[in-house]
Short mmCIF file of C-alpha atoms in Angstrom, two decimals:
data_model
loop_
_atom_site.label_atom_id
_atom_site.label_comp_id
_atom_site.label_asym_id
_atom_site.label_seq_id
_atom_site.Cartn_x
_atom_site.Cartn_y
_atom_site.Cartn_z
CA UNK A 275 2.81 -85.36 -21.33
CA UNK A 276 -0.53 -84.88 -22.48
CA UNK A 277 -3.90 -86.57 -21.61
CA UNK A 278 -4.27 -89.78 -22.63
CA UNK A 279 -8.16 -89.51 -24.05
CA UNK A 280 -9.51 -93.30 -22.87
CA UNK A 281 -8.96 -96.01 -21.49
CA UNK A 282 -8.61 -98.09 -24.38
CA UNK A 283 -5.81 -95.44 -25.86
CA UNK A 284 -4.19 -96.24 -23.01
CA UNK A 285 -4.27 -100.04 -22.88
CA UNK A 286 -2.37 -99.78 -26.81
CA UNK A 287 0.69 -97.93 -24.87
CA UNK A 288 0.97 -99.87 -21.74
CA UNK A 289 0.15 -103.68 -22.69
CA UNK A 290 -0.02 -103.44 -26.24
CA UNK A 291 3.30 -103.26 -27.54
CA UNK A 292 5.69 -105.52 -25.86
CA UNK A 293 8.32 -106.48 -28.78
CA UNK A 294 12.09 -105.54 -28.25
CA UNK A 295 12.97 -101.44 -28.04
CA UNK A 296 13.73 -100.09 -31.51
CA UNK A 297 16.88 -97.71 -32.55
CA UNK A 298 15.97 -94.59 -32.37
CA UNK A 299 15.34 -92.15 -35.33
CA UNK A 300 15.00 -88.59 -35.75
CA UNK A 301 13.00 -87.45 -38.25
CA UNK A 302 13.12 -83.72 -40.71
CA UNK A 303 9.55 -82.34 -40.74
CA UNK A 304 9.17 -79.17 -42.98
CA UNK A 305 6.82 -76.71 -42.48
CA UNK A 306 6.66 -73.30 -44.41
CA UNK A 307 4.61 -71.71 -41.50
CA UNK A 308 6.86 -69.55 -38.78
CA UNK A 309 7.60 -70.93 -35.68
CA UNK A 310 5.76 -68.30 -33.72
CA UNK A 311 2.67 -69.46 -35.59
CA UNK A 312 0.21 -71.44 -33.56
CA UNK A 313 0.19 -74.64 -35.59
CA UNK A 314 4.08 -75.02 -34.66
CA UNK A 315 4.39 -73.72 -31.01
CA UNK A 316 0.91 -75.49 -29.67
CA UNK A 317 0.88 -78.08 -32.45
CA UNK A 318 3.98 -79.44 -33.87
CA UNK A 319 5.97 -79.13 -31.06
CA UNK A 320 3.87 -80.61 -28.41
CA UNK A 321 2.93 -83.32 -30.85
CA UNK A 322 6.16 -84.56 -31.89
CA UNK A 323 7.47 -84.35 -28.25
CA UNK A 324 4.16 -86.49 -26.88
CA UNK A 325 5.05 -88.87 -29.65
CA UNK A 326 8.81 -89.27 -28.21
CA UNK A 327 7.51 -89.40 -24.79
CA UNK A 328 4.90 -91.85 -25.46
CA UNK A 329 7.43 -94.25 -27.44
CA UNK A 330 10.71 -94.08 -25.21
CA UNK A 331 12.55 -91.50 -27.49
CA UNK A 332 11.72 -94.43 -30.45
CA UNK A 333 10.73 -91.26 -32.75
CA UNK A 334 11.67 -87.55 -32.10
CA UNK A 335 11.87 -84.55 -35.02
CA UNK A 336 13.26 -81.97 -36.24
CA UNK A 337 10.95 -79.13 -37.11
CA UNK A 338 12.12 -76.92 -39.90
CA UNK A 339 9.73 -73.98 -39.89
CA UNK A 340 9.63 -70.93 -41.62
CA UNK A 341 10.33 -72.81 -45.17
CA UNK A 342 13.95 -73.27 -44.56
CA UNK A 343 13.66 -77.06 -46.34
CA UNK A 344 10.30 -76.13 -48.61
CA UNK A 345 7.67 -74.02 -49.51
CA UNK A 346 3.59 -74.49 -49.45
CA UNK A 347 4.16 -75.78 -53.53
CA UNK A 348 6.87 -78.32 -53.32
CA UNK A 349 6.66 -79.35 -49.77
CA UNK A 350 4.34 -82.61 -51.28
CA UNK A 351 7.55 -83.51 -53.71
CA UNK A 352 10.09 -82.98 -50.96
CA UNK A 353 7.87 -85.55 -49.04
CA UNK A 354 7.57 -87.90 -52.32
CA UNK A 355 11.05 -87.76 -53.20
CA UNK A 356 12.67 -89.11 -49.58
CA UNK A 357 14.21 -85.24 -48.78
CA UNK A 358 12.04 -84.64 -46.06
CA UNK A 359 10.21 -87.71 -43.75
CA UNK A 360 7.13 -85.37 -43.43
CA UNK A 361 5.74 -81.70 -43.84
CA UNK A 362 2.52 -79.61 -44.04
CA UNK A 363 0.16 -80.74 -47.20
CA UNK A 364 -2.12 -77.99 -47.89
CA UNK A 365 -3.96 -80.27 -50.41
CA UNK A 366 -5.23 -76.96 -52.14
CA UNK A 367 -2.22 -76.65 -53.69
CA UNK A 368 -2.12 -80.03 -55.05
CA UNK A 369 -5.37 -79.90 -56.52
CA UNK A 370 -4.35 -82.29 -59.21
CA UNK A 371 -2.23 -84.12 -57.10
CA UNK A 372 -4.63 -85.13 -54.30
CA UNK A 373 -7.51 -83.63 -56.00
CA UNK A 374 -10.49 -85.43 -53.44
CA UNK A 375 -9.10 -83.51 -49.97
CA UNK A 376 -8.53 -80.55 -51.78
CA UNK A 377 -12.32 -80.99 -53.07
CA UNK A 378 -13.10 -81.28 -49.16
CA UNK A 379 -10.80 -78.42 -48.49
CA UNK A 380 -12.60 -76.22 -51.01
CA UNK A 381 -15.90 -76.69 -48.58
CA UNK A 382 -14.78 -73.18 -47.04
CA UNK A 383 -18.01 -71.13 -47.65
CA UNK A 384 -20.25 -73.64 -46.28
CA UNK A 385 -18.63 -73.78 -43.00
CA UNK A 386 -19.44 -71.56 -40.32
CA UNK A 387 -17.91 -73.49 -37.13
CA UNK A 388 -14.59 -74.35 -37.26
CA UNK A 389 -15.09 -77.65 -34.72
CA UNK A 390 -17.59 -79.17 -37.14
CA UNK A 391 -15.63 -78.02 -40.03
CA UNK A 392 -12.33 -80.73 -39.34
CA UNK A 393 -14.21 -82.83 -37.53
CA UNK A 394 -16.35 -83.13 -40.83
CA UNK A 395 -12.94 -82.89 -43.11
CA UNK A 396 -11.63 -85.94 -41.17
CA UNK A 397 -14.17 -87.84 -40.70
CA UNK A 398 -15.01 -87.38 -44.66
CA UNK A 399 -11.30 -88.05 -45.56
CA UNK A 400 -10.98 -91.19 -43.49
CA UNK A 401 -14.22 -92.98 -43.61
CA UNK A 402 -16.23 -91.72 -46.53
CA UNK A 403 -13.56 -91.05 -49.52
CA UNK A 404 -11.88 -94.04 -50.72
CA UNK A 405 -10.35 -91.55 -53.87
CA UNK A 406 -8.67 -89.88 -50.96
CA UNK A 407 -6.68 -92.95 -49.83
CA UNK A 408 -5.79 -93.58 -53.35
CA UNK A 409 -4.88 -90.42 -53.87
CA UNK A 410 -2.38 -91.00 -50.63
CA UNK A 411 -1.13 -94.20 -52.36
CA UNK A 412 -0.17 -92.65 -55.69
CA UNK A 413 1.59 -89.88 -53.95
CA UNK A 414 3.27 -91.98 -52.10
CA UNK A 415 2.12 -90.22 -48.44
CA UNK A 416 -0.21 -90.83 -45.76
CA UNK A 417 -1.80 -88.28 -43.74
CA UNK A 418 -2.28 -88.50 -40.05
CA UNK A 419 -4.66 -85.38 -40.06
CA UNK A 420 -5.17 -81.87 -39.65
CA UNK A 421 -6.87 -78.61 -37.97
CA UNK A 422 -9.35 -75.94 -39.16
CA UNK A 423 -8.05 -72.32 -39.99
CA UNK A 424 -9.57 -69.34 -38.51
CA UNK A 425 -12.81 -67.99 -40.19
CA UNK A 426 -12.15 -65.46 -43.32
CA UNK A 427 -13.07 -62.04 -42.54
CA UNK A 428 -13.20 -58.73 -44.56
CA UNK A 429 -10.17 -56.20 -43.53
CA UNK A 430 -9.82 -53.12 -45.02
CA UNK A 431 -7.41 -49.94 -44.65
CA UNK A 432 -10.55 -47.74 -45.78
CA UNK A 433 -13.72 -46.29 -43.66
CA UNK A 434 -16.64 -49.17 -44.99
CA UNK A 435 -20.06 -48.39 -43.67
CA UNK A 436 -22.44 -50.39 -46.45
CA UNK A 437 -22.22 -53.46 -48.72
CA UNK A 438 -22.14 -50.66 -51.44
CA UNK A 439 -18.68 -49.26 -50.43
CA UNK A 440 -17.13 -52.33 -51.44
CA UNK A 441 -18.15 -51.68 -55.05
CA UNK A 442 -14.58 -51.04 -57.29
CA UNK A 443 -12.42 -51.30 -54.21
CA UNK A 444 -9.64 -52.86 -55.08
CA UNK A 445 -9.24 -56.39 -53.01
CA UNK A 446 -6.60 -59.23 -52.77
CA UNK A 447 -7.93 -62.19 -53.71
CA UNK A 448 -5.65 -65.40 -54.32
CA UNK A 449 -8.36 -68.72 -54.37
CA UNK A 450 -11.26 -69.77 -55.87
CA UNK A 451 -12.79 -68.58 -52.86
CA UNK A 452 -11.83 -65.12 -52.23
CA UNK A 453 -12.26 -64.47 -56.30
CA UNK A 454 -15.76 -65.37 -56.30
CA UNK A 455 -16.52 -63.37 -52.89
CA UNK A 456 -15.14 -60.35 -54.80
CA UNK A 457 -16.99 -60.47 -57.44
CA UNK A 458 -20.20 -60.67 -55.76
CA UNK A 459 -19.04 -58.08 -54.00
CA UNK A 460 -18.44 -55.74 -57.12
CA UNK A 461 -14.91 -55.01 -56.27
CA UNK A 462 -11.71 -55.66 -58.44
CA UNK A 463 -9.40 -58.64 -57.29
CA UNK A 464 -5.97 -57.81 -56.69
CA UNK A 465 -3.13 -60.56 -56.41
CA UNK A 466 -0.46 -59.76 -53.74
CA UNK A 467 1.84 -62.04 -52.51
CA UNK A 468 1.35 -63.13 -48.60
CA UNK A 469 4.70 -61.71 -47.61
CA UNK A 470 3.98 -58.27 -49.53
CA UNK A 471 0.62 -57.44 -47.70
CA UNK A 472 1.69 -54.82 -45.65
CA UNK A 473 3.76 -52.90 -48.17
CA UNK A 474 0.69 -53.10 -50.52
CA UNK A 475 -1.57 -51.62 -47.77
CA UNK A 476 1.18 -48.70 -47.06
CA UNK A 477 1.49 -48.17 -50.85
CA UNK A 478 -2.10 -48.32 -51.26
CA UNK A 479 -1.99 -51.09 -53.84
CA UNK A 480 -5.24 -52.52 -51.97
CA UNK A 481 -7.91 -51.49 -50.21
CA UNK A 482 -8.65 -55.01 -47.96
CA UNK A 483 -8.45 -58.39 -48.08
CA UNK A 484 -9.83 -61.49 -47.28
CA UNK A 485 -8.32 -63.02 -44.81
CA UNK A 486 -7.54 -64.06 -40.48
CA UNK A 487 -8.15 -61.38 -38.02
CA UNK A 488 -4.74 -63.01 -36.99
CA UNK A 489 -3.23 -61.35 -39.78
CA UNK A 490 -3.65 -57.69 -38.58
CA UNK A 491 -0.79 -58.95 -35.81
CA UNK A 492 1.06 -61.05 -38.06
CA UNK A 493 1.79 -58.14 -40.77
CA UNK A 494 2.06 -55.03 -38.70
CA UNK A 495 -0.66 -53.44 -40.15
CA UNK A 496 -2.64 -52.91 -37.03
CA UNK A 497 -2.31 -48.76 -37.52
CA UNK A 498 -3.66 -49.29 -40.80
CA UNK A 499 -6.55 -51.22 -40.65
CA UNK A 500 -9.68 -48.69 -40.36
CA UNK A 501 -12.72 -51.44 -41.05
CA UNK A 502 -13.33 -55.40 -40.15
CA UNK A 503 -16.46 -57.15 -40.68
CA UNK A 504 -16.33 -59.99 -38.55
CA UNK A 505 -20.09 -61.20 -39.13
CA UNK A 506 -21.13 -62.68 -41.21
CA UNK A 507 -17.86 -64.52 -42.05
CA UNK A 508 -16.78 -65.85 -45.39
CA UNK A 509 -16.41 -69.30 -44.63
CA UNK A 510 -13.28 -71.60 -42.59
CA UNK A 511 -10.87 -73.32 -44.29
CA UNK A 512 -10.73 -77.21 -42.96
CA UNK A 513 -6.53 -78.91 -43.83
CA UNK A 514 -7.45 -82.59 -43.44
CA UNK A 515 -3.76 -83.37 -44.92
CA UNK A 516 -1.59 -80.83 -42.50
CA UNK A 517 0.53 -83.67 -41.09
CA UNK A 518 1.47 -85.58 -43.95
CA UNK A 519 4.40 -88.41 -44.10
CA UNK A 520 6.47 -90.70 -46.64
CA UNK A 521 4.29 -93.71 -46.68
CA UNK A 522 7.91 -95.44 -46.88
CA UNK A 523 8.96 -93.62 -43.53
CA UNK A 524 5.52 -94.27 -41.92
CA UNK A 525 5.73 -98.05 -42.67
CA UNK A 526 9.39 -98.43 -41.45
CA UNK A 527 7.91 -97.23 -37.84
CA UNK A 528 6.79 -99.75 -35.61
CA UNK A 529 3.31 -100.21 -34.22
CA UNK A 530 4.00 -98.53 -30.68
CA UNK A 531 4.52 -94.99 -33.35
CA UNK A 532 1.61 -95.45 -35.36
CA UNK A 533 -0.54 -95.54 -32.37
CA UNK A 534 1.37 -92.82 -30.74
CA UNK A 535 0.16 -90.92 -33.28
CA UNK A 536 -3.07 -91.90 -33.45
CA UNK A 537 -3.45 -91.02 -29.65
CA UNK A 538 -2.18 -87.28 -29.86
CA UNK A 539 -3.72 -86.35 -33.36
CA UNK A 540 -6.77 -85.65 -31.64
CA UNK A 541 -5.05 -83.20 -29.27
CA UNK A 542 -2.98 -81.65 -32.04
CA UNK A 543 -6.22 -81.21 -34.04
CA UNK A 544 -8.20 -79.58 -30.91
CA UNK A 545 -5.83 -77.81 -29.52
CA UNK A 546 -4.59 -76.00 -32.53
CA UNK A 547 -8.02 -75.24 -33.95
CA UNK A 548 -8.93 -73.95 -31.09
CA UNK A 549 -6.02 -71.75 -30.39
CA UNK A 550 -6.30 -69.81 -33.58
CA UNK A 551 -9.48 -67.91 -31.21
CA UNK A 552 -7.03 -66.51 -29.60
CA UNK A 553 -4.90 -65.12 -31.85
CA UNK A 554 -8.03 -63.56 -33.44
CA UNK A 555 -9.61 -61.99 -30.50
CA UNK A 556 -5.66 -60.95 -29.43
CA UNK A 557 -5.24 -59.09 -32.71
CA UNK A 558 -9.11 -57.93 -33.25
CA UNK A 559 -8.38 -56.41 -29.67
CA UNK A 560 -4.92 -54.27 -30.36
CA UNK A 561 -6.55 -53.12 -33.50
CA UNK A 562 -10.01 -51.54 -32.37
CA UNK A 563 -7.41 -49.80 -29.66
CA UNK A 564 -5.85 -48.69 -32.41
CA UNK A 565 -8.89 -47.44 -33.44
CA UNK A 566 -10.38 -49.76 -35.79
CA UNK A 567 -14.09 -49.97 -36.43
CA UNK A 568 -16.17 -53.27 -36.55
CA UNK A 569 -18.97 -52.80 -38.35
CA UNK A 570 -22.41 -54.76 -39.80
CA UNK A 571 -22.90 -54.36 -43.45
CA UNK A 572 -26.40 -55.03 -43.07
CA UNK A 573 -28.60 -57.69 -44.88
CA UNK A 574 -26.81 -56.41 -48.38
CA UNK A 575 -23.43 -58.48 -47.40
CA UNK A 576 -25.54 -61.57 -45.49
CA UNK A 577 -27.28 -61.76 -48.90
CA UNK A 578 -23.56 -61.72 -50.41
CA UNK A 579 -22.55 -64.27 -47.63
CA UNK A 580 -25.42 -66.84 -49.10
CA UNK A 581 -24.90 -65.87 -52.30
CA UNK A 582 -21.49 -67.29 -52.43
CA UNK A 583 -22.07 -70.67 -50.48
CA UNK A 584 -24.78 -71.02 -53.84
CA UNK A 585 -21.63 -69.82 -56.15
CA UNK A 586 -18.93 -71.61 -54.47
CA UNK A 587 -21.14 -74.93 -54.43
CA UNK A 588 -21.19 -75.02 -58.40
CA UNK A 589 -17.93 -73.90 -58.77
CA UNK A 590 -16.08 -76.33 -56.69
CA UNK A 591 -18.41 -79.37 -57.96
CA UNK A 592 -17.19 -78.76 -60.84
CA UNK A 593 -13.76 -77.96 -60.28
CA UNK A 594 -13.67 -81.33 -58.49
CA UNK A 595 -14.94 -83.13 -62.14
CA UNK A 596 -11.89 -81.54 -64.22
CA UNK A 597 -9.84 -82.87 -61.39
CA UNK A 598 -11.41 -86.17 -62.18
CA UNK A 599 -13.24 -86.86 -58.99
CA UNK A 600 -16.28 -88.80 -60.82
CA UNK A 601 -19.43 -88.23 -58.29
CA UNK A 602 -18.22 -85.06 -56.46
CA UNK A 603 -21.46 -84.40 -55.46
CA UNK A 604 -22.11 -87.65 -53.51
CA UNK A 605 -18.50 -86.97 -51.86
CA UNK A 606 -19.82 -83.31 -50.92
CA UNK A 607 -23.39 -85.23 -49.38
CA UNK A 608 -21.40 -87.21 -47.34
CA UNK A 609 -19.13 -83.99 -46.10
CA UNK A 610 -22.39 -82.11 -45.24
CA UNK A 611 -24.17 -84.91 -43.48
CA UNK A 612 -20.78 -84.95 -41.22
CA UNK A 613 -20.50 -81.61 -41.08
CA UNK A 614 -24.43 -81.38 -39.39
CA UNK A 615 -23.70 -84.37 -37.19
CA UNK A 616 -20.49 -82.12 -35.63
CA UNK A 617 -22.22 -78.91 -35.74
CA UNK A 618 -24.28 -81.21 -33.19
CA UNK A 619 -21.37 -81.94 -31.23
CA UNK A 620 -19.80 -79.12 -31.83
CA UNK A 621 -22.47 -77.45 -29.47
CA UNK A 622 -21.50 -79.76 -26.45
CA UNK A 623 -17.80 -79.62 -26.74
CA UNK A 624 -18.48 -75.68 -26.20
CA UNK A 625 -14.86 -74.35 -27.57
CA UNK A 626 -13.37 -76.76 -25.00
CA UNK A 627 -10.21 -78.75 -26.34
CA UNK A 628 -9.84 -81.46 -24.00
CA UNK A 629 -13.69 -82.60 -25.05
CA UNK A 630 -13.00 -81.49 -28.89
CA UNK A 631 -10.51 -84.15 -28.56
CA UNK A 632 -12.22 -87.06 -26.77
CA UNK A 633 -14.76 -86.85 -29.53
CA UNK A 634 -11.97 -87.14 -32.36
CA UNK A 635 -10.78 -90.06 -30.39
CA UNK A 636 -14.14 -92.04 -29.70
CA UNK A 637 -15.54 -90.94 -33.91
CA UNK A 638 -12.46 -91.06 -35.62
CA UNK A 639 -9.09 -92.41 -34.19
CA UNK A 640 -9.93 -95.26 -32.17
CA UNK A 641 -11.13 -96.79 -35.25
CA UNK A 642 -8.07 -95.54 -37.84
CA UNK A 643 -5.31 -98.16 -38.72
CA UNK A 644 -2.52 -96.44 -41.58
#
């Protein structure tokens, strides 16, 4: 059972909810990510089971990983449609859809610090973007949350020793992101499929990506990475909408679930953020075994790194207007004055998850009510 984070979460379970036990229900959540992935094994799992736990067995689920019920593109209409009770939203793919969190989503190059990065998503989604709960009510859904990904790095199967090497190599690029970094950097963009990296680094299709140091591990391709810039990184990707539910299932739950939930997202979100560190640092280490280099481009590719935060502003304010978010530039003020107020915190909760989550609790989920 995990932590309850104050004493106030814990007056809700113990005096709070007193009404007659409800039948219990097992729920279908549908994730496309693998269960050996972090956000299932330290996330999913634990918070489904702390839900059960905390609610007498009112609520358990049934985690279908690996995209055995959906895919990232149509796990939103398996929600919508009743197939599915909940999923993972990566609101970048719904940019019409739920076009205000994937506007906060888009925030990637400005972020440095994954902790201030969701803790600014959230706190933006849930208290500063009232397009992003209408969004939610057109769809249909409501989101209980999400976590940060690890930081974007540049990984490459060839030697890279300046910012000029990366001129016409040939890199996979697949968002608005990674295109405009590769252009800045001079290269060509190259669109591989996620499950055909590997092969197109054997084949020599590309020359690097953008993407996790995580992903060295997850493809296999830790004998043929030769290069990794790790500094400076390309920005973190914060998923304010990763736990997403029917808002017809959500409101058939009783009270005692909602704040069940309400009292583990903030464990879910540290903990998972968090753990993707680990993955990193486990692949980053089996590869420089292996006998890959880390190396510092220099000023040249910090110049490229501030370059694209000025790029990636424009583009995704304006992005967010064809979307038809109409002031996307007071919605990305209030994401960077919350994003500055948890790069404060951020310093104090020092990588540790158990005071990562106390501070989601006391700023943002003591005071949310789906």
């Amino acid at each position: 059972m995990r932590k309850t984070l104050s004493a106030v979460a814990l007056s809700l379970t113990t005096i709070g909810f007193q009404a007659a036990p409800t039948a219990a229900e097992q729920i279908n959540f549908s994730t496309y990510i693998p269960a050996s992935e972090r956000a299932v094994a330290v996330g999913f799992e634990p918070l489904f089971k702390a839900v059960s736990e905390a609610t007498g067995g009112e609520l358990t689920a049934q985690i279908l990983t690996a995209g055995q019920m959906f895919g990232p593109f149509d796990t939103l209409p398996g929600i919508e449609n009743g197939a599915v009770a909940g999923g993972t939203v990566f609101s970048g793919f719904y940019g019409k859809e739920l076009p205000h969190a994937a506007f906060i989503e888009d925030t990637v190059a400005m972020n440095e610090d994954r902790v201030a990065a969701i803790g600014a998503a959230l706190e933006t989604y849930f208290q500063d973007c009232p397009g992003c709960m209408e969004d939610e009510k057109k769809a249909g859904v409501v989101s209980v949350g999400g976590h940060a990904l690890a930081p974007y790095v540049l990984i490459c199967s060839k030697d890279i020793s300046s910012a000029e090497d990366l001129k016409g190599m040939r890199v996979r690029g697949t968002t608005g992101l990674m295109n405009s970094a590769i252009r800045l950097m001079g290269a060509n963009g190259v669109n591989v499929a996620f499950g055909e990296i590997s092969q197109a680094f054997e084949r020599g299709a590309m020359d690097c990506m953008l993407g996790n140091l995580s992903w060295i591990s997850l493809f296999g391709i830790t004998e043929i990475v030769k290069t990794a810039v790790p500094e400076p990184t390309l920005g973190i990707v914060p998923a304010p909408m990763f736990v997403t539910f029917s808002r017809n299932a959500w409101d058939s739950w009783s009270d005692g679930v909602h704040k069940a939930f309400m009292e583990q997202m903030p464990h879910y979100v540290a903990d998972v953020t968090l753990a993707y560190r680990e993955t990193d640092q486990a692949a980053r280490d089996a590869a420089v075994a292996a006998g890959m280099k880390e190396v510092d481009l220099g000023e040249d590719f910090a110049k490229l790194q501030a370059d694209l935060e000025t790029v990636e502003r424009e583009r995704i304010v304006t992005e967010a207007r064809e979307r038809g978010i109409q002031d996307p530039e007071a919605l990305l003020a209030a994401y960077e004055k919350n994003y500055a107020k948890w790069k404060e915190l951020s310093a104090g909760i020092d990588n540790d998850p158990d005071k990562f989550a106390e501070k989601l609790w006391d700023e943002i989920y003591s005071q949310l009510n789906l």
